[in-house]
Every structure is written in structure tokens, then in C-alpha cells.
Amino acid sequence: MFLANELKLRDRGCTLALILAIICVCAPALAAEASDQACRSIAKLKIPSVIFTEASLQKPQEIPADPFTAFTGASPQAVKVGGHCLVRGVIGKRQGVDGQSYGTRFEVRLPTTWNDMFLFQGGGAVDGFLAPAVGTIPCRNSTAAPGLLRGYAVVSMDGGHPSPDPAFGVDQAARIDFAYASIGKVTSVSKQVIAKFYGAAPKKSVFMGCSNGGREALIAAQRYPLEFDGIVAGSPGFRLSAANIAEAWDTRQYMSIAPKDEAGHPILSRAFSQQDLNIVAKAVLAACDARDGIEDGVINAWQQCRFDPKVLSCQGDKTDRCLTAGQVQAMSRAFAGPESSDGEKLYSDWPYDTGVAGADWRMWKLGNSPTSQSDANNIVLGARSLQYYFMTPPAPNFDPLKFDFDKDPARVADTAKLNDATGTYLASFAAHGGKLLLFQGLSDPVFSANDLVRWYKQVVEVTSGGDLEAARRFLRMFIIPGMTHCGDGQAFDDFDPLAAIEGWINQDKAPDSLAAGSKAFPGKHQPICAYPTQAAYGGKGNPDESRAIRVGDKRPRHLFASICAHSRNRSPGPRIGWKS
């Protein structure tokens, strides 16, 4: 009897073990089949004006480096991702006034392991490309993991036109899509796709981008204030139209002193030699580096930095240790920003910083071409954008070198109304719990950090009645000394703004600083402090050890002698009522 019962138990155990084995083997296959069916079913979604062109389950793979990272600021590296559903489509496909095909192309990647969150990945330049929707951190040297790897459902888009050529500006509807409308359209469609695939809406939504992607991020806060819980706007071109005028102004100043070729045409790249720019950077360091308590090659006390290139004027003949009177005047006028003949400011002034000697600054302002055919970004990218998009109506034959700073700014005004993210009343965004994180390189040659500081102050004044602490409940800004456009420069530019915004919207952990590493300063780490505080050396401990904070450290502790302290002086810009 005992043996018979034992055999029965063993049989039951074998049966149970067999069932469990079958479940273990079949469950992943069943889950994969369910995911595949859910993915393919998205193509059957009926959304007005939307055409789905792909909906397929993807195996783990390596996604090649995005060729447009120079525009978006993302790291130009291939990304290994897990299994996910890939959805592509177009919204509002149509033929434009120029006979070209228009519509907003989008790509959504939905990870099989989801964190219940949605990430809108911003674009760059004038868009016109569809970057892989992986949610890469839009700061070139950041080593932080992309959003898709963290479980975000990620979307990217092309801004409503199929090419990064500004010629789309001849079409009125394409202008509107690029300026703001595509953001709303893609947000709505993406959330419907997410709900269809997962059977639930995202619990939190984030927008993250740099450059024009940063402008798009601010557009999301200003024109779609209830759609996003967290927004990361890096180096935002929020006054893109005025910055385009500044490009023409800078080119005019530097062309005026550039040596000429045999035909009498100026060679822009030779307006300043690399040695010339190096002595400027060294002089700025000499004037401002030690103001944060230590000379370490980083101007953390940027709010107290005052510099005038006149101190570098040659007393006699030009040498490699001084600047000519023409060079001093051209640099002074360029850094003061564009203005009309009666002194009306048309954009912003610029802070002096170490990035003036960097490759990125030169590429934007001067280029490297040894001939009069300039390759400077301000000309190559700026001129065509001015002709086709910023001027209304488009003026394809307009010569940007002949821009009239008294009359022609009026020709940019219409686009500015559509395009520029200058709104400062963010009451609804703040009231629903929205959080806005800004980051900007102090040495950015495309968009002035001083301009962003002024906008920040205006938001504090308009949305929070001048109450800085009230504004800091939804708004934080990080100015990064030495950093150029969306990364690079002599800077601590390896940080993780996505983790910061996620902690803020999910755990209400407002970031007082960002832990940052540096390619330019290997082995060192430093906090990037939330404005109006700035990093300062406390005077104790080894300076190298004072960089002990680590990228990704979840504990917001300062193990180093550097601290985030309030500036004694106000930063550039209009006075508003808070104490610092």
C-alpha cells in the first residue's frame, strides 16, 4: 500500500513537473506571439489622416549610429536594443504648393518590457529627417543609456517635411508643421499607438531634445501644456529667428577683417587664427577661472565673469600674443550681439568663455575653408534657412551678406510669430505637475546662454510673480561652463538629464545639481549646479578628489570640496526681484 501511494505521488510529481516544463518552454513563445499580434494590429488602427507604413515586432539588435546626430546633439554611436515593436507612418500626407510630397513621418519603438512611460525625442536643425526612435541623450558626450533601453516607448518625427533642406519654407502648411503643429499631431498619434499595443495609456510623458529639438521641447510646454509631465530642453533655439539674424551679423563682423584672396574676396576662416582664439580663451581664464575658488580650467563663477578683449590689443605690430585693433573691434561687436543703426537690440549678447578656442565655435562662426568659399555653419546652414524659412515671403535669391539690420528684421517677424518658443506664461503646465529642465553650454556658439538666462527670469516673473522658490518647483536651469552646442568643449558634459527629470516627476526629487563627468578632463567629476547657484571650491581637500561625484550616482551627495553656492553677483540680464 505504501509503495503504491508513493508511486501515485511520484506520477503526480512527474505530471506536475511536466506541466511546469511545458509552461516554461511555451510561455515565452506565447508572449512573443501575443506581442507580435499586438504589434501587427497597430497597422489596422483607424486614425484620421494617418497612414501606417510598418508595424512589426523586432528582435534584439544593434541600431546603427544616427547620421543626423550633428543636428540633434545625440551621441554618434550604434545602440544595442532589446525586442520591441517598430511602428512607422505618416500624418497628413499631401502635395505642397511646390509639387513636393509633404506630411509628418514618425517612428515609434515600443519595448516589450515597458516602464509605463512615453518619450518624445526632439529633432535638430530644420528637421526633415527621421532619426531612429531610441531616446538617446541629446548631449554629445553623455554616456547615459538611451530611453528605449530604460523601458520608454519612444517616438521621433521629421517635422513635416522629407528633407533637411529649408526649401520646405515655400509651403505655408509645412512652415506651420515645422514650427509647432507636427508636435501636437505626433503626440496624439503616439499615445493612441501606445494604448493599442500595451492596453494602457502611458502614466508619464516626457519630451527631450537639444538645439531645434530643445526649441520643440519648449513649444511642447508652451503650446501643449497638459500633454507632458517632464520636459528636457537642451541648448534650446527658442528665439531661432533672431539667432538667424545674429548669424548674419557675426558673419558681417568677421568678414570685415578677413584677409582677401587674389580676387578680393574675404577668406572668413582667416579672420582669426587658432592662436588668436587660444589667447582669447587663455585671457578669459586668467580673468575669471579663480573666481570659483580654484584655477582648474573651468569658469564655474560665470555669473561674476567680466572680460573685454581690448586687453589683448597689440601695442605695436601684430604678434601671436595680441589681437589687431580690427580683430578686437570685430569680436567686441559680435559678442555684443546684432543691433540696428539706432541701437535697437535684435538678439542677445554672448558670454566670454573657454569655448571660443574650440573646434565647434570655429566651425559655426568661421569655418575651416582655406578659400573664400566658406564652410562655416553660419553661412552653409544659416543662409539658406534665412532665404527660405525665416524671411516671409521666401527670398531664394536674397544675399545674407547684404542683410539690412534696419529694414530686413521686419521680413523675419512673421516666421518668429509661428516658430519662436518665447512664451513665458506656463501656469497650466506647472499646475498639472509639469517639470521643465533646461541645460545650456556657456560657450554655445549658436544660441546665447545669456538669452536663455533672460528668458528664465521672465518665466519666474510672469508665471510665479517673481517668486524664485515657487518657480523652482517646476523649473530648473543648468548652465555648463566650457560646453559648446549640445556638448563638447572644455566642459563637464557627461551627465544624465533624463534620469534627473524622471526622478523629479516620479519621486518629486527636484535636481539641485547634475552629476557630471568629462571627456576633456579625464577622471574628474563635478556638479553642474541649478541656477542661480554655481559650483565653488570650498578650500579643503585635494582638487582632483573634489570631483568624486559619479555619473549615475543615485545619491545626491557631495563628497567633494566643490559645492553649489549662490552667486554674489547677478548674472547678465534684467533685474528681477529675488535675492542671490
mmCIF file of C-alpha atoms in Angstrom, residues 478 512-514 526-530 532-537 558 560-567:
data_model
loop_
_atom_site.group_PDB
_atom_site.id
_atom_site.type_symbol
_atom_site.label_atom_id
_atom_site.label_comp_id
_atom_site.label_asym_id
_atom_site.label_seq_id
_atom_site.Cartn_x
_atom_site.Cartn_y
_atom_site.Cartn_z
ATOM 1 C CA PHE A 478 21.778 74.288 -15.716
ATOM 2 C CA ASP A 512 19.746 70.822 -7.312
ATOM 3 C CA SER A 513 22.710 69.633 -9.368
ATOM 4 C CA LEU A 514 23.599 67.181 -12.114
ATOM 5 C CA GLN A 526 31.968 67.943 -10.912
ATOM 6 C CA PRO A 527 28.422 69.062 -10.163
ATOM 7 C CA ILE A 528 26.539 71.178 -12.665
ATOM 8 C CA CYS A 529 24.561 73.439 -10.380
ATOM 9 C CA ALA A 530 20.990 74.615 -10.820
ATOM 10 C CA PRO A 532 21.275 80.703 -9.682
ATOM 11 C CA THR A 533 23.751 78.560 -7.723
ATOM 12 C CA GLN A 534 27.158 77.697 -9.157
ATOM 13 C CA ALA A 535 29.943 75.270 -8.333
ATOM 14 C CA ALA A 536 32.565 76.659 -5.961
ATOM 15 C CA TYR A 537 35.649 75.159 -4.322
ATOM 16 C CA HIS A 558 28.536 65.985 -2.492
ATOM 17 C CA PHE A 560 33.958 66.781 -2.642
ATOM 18 C CA ALA A 561 35.194 70.209 -1.695
ATOM 19 C CA SER A 562 33.163 71.775 -4.528
ATOM 20 C CA ILE A 563 29.662 72.841 -3.572
ATOM 21 C CA CYS A 564 26.703 74.547 -5.243
ATOM 22 C CA ALA A 565 26.633 78.047 -3.783
ATOM 23 C CA HIS A 566 24.719 81.217 -4.554
ATOM 24 C CA SER A 567 26.457 83.803 -6.683
#
